[in-house]
PDB file of C-alpha atoms in Angstrom:
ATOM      1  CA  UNK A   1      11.468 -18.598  16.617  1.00 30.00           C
ATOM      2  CA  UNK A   2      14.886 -18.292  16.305  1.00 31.00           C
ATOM      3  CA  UNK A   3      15.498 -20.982  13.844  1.00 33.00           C
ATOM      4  CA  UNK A   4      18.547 -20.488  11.841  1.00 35.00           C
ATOM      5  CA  UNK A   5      17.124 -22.818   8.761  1.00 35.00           C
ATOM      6  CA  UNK A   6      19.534 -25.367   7.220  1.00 32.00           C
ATOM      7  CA  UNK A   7      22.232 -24.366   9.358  1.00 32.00           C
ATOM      8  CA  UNK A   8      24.189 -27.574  11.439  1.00 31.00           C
ATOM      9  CA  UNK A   9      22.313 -30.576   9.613  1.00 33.00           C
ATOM     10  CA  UNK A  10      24.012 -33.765   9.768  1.00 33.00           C
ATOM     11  CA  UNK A  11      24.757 -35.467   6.360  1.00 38.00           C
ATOM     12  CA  UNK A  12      22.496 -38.318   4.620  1.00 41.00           C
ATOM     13  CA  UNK A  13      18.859 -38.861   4.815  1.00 40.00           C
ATOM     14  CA  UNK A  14      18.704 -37.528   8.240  1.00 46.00           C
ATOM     15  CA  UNK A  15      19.848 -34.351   7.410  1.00 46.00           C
ATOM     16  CA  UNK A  16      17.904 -33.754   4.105  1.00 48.00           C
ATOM     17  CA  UNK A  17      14.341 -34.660   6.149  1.00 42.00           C
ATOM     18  CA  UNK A  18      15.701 -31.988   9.075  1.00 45.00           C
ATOM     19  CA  UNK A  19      16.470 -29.573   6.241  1.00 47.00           C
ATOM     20  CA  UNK A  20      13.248 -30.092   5.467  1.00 48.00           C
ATOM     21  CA  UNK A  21      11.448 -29.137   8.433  1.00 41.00           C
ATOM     22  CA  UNK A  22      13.411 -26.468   9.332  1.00 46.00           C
ATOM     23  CA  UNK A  23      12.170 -24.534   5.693  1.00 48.00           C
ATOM     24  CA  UNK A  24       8.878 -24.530   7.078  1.00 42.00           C
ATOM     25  CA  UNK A  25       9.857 -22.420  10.134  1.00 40.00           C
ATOM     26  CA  UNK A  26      11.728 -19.827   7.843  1.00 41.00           C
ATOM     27  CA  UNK A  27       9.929 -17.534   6.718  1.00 36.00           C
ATOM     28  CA  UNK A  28      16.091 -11.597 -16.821  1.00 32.00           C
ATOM     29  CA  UNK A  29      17.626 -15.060 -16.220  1.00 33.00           C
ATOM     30  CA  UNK A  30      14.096 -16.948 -18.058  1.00 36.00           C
ATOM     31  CA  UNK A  31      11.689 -19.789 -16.346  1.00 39.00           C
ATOM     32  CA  UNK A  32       9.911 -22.229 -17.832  1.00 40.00           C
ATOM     33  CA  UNK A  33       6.340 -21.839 -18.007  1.00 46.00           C
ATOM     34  CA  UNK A  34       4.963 -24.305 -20.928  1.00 50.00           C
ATOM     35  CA  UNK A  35       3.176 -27.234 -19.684  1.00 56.00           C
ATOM     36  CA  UNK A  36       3.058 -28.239 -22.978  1.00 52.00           C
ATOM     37  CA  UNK A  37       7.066 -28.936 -22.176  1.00 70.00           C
ATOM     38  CA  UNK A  38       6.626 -30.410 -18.766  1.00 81.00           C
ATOM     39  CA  UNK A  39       8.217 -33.705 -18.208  1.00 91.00           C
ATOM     40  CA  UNK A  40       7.996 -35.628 -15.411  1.00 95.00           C
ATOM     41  CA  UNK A  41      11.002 -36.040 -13.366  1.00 97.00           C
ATOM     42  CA  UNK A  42      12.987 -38.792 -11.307  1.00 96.00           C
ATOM     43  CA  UNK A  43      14.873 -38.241  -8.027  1.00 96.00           C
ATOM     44  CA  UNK A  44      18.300 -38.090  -9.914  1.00 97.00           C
ATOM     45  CA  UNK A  45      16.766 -35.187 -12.291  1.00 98.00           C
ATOM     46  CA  UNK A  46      14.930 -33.606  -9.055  1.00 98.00           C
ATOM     47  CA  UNK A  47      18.507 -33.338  -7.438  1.00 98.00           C
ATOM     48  CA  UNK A  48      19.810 -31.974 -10.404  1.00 98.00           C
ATOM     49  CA  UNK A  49      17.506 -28.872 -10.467  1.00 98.00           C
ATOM     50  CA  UNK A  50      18.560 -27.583  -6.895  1.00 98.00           C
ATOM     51  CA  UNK A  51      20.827 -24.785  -7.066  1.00 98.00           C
ATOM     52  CA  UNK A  52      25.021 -26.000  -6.021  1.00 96.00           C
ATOM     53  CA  UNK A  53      27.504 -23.472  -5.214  1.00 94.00           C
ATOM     54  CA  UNK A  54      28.145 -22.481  -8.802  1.00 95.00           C
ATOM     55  CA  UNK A  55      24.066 -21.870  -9.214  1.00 97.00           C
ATOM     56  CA  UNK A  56      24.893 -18.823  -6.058  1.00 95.00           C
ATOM     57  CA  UNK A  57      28.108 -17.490  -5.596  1.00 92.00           C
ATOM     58  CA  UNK A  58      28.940 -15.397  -3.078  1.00 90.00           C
ATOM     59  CA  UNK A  59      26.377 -17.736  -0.860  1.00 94.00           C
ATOM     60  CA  UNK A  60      28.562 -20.835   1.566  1.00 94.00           C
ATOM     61  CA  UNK A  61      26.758 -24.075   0.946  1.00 94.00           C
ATOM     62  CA  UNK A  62      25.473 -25.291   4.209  1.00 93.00           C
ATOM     63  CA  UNK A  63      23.957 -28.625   2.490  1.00 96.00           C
ATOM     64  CA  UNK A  64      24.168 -29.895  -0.960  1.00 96.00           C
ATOM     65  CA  UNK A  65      21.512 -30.435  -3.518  1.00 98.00           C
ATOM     66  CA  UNK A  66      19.445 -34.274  -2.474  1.00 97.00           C
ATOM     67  CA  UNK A  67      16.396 -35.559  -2.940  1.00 97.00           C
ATOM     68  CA  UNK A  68      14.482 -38.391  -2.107  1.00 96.00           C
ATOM     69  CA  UNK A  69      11.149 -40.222  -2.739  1.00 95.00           C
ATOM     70  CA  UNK A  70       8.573 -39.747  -0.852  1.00 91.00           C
ATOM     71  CA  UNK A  71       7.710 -42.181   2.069  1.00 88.00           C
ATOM     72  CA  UNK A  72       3.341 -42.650   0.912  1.00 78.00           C
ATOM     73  CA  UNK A  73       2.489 -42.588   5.352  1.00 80.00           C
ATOM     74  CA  UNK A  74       5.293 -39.904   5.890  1.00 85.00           C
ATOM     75  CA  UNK A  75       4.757 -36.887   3.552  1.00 86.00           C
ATOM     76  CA  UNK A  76       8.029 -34.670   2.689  1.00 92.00           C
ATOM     77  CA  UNK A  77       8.155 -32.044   5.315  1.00 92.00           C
ATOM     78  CA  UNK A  78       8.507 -29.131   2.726  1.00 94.00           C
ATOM     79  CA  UNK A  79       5.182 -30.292   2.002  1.00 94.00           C
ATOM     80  CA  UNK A  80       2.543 -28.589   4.237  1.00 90.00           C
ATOM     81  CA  UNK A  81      -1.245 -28.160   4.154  1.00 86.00           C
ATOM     82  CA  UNK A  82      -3.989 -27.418   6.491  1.00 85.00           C
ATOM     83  CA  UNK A  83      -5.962 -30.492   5.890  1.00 90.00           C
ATOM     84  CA  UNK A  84      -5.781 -34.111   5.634  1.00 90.00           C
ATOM     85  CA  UNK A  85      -7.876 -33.441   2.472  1.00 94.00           C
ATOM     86  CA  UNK A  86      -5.241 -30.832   1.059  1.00 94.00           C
ATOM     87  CA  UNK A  87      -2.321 -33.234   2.137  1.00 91.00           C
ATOM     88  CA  UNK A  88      -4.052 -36.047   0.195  1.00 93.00           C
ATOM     89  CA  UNK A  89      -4.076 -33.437  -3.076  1.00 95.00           C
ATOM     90  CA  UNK A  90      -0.472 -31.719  -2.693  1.00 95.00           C
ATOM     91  CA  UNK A  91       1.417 -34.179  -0.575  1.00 95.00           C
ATOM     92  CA  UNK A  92       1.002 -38.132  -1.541  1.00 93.00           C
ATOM     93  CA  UNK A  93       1.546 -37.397  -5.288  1.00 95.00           C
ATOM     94  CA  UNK A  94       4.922 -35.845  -4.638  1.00 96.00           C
ATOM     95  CA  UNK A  95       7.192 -38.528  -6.406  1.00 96.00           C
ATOM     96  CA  UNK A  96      10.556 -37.003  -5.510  1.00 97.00           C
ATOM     97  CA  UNK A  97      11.139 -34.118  -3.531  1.00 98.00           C
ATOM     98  CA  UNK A  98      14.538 -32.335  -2.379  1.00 98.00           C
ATOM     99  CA  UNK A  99      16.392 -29.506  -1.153  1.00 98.00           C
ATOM    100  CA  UNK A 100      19.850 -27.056  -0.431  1.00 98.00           C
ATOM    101  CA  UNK A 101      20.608 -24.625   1.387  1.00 97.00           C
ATOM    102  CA  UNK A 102      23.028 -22.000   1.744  1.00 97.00           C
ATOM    103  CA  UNK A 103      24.049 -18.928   3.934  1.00 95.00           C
ATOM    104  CA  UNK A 104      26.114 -15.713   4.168  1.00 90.00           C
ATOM    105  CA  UNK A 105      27.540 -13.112   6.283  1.00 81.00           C
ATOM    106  CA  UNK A 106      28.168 -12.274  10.011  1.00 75.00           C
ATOM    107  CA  UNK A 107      24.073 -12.425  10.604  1.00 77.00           C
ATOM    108  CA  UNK A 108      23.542 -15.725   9.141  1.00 86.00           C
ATOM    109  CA  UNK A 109      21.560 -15.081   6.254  1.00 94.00           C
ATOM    110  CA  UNK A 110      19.807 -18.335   4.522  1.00 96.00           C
ATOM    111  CA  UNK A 111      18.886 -19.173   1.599  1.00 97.00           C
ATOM    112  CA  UNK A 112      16.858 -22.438   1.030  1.00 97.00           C
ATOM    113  CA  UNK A 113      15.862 -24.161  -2.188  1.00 98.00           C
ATOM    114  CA  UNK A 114      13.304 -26.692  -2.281  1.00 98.00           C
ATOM    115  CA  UNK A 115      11.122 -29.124  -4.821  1.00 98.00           C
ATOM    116  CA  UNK A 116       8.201 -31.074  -5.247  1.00 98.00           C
ATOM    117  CA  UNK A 117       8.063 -32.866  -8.359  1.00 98.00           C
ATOM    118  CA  UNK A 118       4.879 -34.621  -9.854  1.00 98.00           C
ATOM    119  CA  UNK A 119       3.756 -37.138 -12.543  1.00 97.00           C
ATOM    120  CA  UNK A 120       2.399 -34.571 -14.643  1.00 97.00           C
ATOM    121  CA  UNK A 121       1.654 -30.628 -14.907  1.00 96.00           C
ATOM    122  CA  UNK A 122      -1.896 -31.263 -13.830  1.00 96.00           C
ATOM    123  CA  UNK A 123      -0.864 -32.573 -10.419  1.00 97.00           C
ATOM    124  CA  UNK A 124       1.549 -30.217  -9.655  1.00 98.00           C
ATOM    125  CA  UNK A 125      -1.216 -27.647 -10.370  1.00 98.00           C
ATOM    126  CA  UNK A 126      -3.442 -28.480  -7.877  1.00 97.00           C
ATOM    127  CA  UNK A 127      -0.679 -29.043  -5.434  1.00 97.00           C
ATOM    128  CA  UNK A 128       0.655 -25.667  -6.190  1.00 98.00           C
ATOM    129  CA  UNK A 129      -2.769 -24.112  -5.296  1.00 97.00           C
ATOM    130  CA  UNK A 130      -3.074 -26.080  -2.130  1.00 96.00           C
ATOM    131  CA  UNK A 131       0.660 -25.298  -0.783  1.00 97.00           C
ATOM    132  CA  UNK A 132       0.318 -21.486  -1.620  1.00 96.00           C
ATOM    133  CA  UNK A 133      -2.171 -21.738   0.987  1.00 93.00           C
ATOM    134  CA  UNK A 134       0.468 -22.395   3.781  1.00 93.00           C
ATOM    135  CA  UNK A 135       3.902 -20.602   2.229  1.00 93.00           C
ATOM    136  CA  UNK A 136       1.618 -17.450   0.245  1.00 94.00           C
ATOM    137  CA  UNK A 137       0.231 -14.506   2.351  1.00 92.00           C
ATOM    138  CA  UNK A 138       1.707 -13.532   5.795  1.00 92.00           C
ATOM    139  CA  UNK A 139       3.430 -16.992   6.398  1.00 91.00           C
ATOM    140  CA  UNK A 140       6.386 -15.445   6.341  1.00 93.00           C
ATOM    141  CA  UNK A 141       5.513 -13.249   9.091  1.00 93.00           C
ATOM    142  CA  UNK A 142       3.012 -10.397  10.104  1.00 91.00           C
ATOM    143  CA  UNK A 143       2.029  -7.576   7.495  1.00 94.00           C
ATOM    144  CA  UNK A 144       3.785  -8.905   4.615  1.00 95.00           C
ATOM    145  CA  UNK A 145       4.176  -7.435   1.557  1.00 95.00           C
ATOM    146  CA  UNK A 146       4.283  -8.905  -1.775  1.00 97.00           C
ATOM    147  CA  UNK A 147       7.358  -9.229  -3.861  1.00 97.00           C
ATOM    148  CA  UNK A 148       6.926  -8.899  -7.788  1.00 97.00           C
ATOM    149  CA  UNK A 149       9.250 -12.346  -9.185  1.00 97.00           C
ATOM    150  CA  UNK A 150       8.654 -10.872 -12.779  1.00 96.00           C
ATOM    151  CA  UNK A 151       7.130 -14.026 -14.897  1.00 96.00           C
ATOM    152  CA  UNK A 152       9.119 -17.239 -14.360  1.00 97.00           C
ATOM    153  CA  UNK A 153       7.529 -20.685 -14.319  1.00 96.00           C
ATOM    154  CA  UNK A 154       3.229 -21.021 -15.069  1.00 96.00           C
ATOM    155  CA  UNK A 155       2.398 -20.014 -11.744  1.00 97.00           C
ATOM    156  CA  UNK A 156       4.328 -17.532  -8.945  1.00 98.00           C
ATOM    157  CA  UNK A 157       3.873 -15.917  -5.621  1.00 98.00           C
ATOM    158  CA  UNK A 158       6.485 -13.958  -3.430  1.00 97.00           C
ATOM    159  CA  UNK A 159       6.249 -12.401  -0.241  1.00 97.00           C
ATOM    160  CA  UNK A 160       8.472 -10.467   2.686  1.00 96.00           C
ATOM    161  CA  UNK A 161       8.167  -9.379   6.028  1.00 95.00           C
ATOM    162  CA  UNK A 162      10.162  -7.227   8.312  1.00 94.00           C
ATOM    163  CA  UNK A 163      10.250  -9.942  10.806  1.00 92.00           C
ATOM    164  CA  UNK A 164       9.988 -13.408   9.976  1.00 88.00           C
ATOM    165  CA  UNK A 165      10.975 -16.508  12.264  1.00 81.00           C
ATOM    166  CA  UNK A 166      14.907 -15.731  12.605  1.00 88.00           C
ATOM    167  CA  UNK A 167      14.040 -12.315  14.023  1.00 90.00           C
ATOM    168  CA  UNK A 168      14.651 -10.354  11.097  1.00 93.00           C
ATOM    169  CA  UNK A 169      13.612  -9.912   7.735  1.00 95.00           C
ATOM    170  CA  UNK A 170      12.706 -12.858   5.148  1.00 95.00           C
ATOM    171  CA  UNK A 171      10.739 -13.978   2.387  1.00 97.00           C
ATOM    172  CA  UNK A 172       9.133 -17.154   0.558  1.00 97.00           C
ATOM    173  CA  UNK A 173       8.201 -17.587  -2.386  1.00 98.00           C
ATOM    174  CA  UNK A 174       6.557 -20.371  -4.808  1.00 98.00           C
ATOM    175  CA  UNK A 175       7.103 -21.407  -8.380  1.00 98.00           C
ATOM    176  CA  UNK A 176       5.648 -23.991 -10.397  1.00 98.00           C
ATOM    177  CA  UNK A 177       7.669 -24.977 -13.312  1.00 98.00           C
ATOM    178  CA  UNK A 178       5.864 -27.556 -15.670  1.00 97.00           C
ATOM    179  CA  UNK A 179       5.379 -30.911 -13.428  1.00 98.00           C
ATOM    180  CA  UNK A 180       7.051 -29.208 -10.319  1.00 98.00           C
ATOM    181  CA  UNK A 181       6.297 -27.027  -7.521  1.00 98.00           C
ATOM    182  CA  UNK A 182       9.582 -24.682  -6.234  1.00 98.00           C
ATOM    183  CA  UNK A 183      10.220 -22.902  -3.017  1.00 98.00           C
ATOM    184  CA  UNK A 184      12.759 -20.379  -2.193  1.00 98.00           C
ATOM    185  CA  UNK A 185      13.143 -18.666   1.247  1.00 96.00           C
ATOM    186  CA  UNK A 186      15.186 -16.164   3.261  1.00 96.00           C
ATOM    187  CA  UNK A 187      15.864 -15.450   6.649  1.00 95.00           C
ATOM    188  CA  UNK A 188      18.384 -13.430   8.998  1.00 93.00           C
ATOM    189  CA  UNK A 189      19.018 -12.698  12.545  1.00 88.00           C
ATOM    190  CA  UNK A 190      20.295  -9.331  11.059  1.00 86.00           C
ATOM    191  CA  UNK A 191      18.052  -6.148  10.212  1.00 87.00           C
ATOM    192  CA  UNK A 192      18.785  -6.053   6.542  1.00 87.00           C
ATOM    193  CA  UNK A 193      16.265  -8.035   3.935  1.00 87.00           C
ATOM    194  CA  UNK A 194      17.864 -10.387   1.309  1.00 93.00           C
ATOM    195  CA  UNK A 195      17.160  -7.229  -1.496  1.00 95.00           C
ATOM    196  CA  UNK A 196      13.878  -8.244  -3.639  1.00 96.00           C
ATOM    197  CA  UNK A 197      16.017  -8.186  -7.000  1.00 96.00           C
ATOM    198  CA  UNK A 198      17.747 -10.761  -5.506  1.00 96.00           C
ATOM    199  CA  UNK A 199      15.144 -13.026  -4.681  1.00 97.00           C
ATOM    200  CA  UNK A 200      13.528 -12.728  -8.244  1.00 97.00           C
ATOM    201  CA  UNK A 201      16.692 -13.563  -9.327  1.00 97.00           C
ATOM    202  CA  UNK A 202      16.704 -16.819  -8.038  1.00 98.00           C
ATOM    203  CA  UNK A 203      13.222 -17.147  -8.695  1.00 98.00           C
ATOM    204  CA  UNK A 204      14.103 -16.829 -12.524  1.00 97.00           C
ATOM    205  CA  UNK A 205      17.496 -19.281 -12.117  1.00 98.00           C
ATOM    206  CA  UNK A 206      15.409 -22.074 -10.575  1.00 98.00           C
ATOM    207  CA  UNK A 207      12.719 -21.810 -12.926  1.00 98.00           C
ATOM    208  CA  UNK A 208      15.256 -21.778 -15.772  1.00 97.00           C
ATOM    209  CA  UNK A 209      17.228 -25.032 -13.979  1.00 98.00           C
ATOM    210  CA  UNK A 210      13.608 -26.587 -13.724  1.00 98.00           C
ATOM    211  CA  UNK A 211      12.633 -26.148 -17.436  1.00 97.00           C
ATOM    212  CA  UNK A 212      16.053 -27.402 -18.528  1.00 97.00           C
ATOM    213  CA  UNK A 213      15.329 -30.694 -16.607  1.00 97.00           C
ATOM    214  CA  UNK A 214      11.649 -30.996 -17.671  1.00 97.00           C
ATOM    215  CA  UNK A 215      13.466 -30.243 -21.534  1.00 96.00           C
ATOM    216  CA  UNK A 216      15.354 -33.005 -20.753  1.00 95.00           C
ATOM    217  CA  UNK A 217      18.781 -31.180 -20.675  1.00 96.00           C
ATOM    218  CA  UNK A 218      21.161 -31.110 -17.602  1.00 97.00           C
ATOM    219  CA  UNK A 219      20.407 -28.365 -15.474  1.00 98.00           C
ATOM    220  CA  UNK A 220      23.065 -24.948 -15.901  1.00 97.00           C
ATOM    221  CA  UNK A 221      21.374 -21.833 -15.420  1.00 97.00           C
ATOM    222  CA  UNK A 222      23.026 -19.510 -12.539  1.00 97.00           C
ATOM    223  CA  UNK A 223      22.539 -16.561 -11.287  1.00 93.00           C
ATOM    224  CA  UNK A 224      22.832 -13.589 -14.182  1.00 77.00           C
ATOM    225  CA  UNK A 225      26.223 -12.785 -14.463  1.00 63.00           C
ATOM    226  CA  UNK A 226      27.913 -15.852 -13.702  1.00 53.00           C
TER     227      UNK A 226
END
């Protein structure tokens, strides 16, 4: 339970579909929530809305933004459920996924972006409702708490717990943006929380990033300030 996230991934495909699997053991800017604007996206676009270095300053990039298509018999490993039934609704329909990751200070903080992207808002509706499922509640860890992300995206959920899976405090949370589905979580060996301002600011930033996409414009929004 002492997984440190993205941290030590080799490069390439390999290292994206570890990425991957190690999010599922961590526990004012604007968002996009008009279906009426949702667009599907491609893998290049998909890569595009992950957050770089410039998205999060003050955070080390520990793997850049990549995505990938989806193998149909292997789902993306971002993308959990309970049931082969829920898999079948939130997984095979993914037609790009992706992720980054980044981390900070002497405790290893993380930060880790990921996204599901879908041929059309209705999809990545009922996928949305399937994965909050697995990353909503206590997933993080025991006696969660909920963590208000303001209004970005159509749909939202945030949560935090004192101890998550690196030992100390983290949080998840879930967006969906239009035709995508977004995660964001946060871990730390240490015994101070990423601060819950900070984690609706990213919520709001990667909203924002997947609007612009879906609005057919190159992804720019960073965190406020920058």
């Amino acid at each position: 339970m002492g997984d440190k996230g993205f941290v030590g991934t080799r490069a390439g495909r390999g290292r994206l579909l570890a990425a991957g699997a190690a999010v599922l053991l961590l526990a004012g800017c604007g968002g996009g929530g008009d279906d009426a604007k949702a667009a599907a996206l491609d893998k290049g676009q998909v890569a595009s809305v992950l957050p770089d270095a410039k998205a999060v300053p003050g955070w080390r990039m520990y793997m850049k933004p990549a995505a990938l298509k989806p193998i149909p018999e292997y789902p993306p490993p971002v993308c959990v459920s309970r049931t082969k039934e829920q898999r079948e609704t939130a997984c095979r329909p993914a037609t790009s996924w992706g992720s980054s990751a980044f981390v900070r200070k002497a405790d290893a903080t993380t930060l880790n972006f990921w996204v599901l992207a879908y041929k059309d808002g209705k999809a990545a509706d009922a996928a949305y409702d399937v994965l909050i499922k697995w990353y909503g509640g206590d997933r993080v860890g025991q006696d969660a708490e909920k963590v208000d992300l303001g209004t970005p995206g159509a749909e939202r959920e945030a949560n935090r717990a004192a101890v998550g899976t690196m030992g100390g405090p983290g949080t998840i949370a879930q967006v969906r943006v239009g035709t995508t589905v977004l995660g964001i979580s946060t871990g730390t060996q240490g015994g101070s929380a990423v601060p819950d301002k900070e984690v609706k600011a990213f919520a709001a930033m990667f909203a924002e990033r997947a609007q612009q996409a879906q609005n057919g414009e190159k992804p720019s929004a960073t965190l406020p300030g920058h």
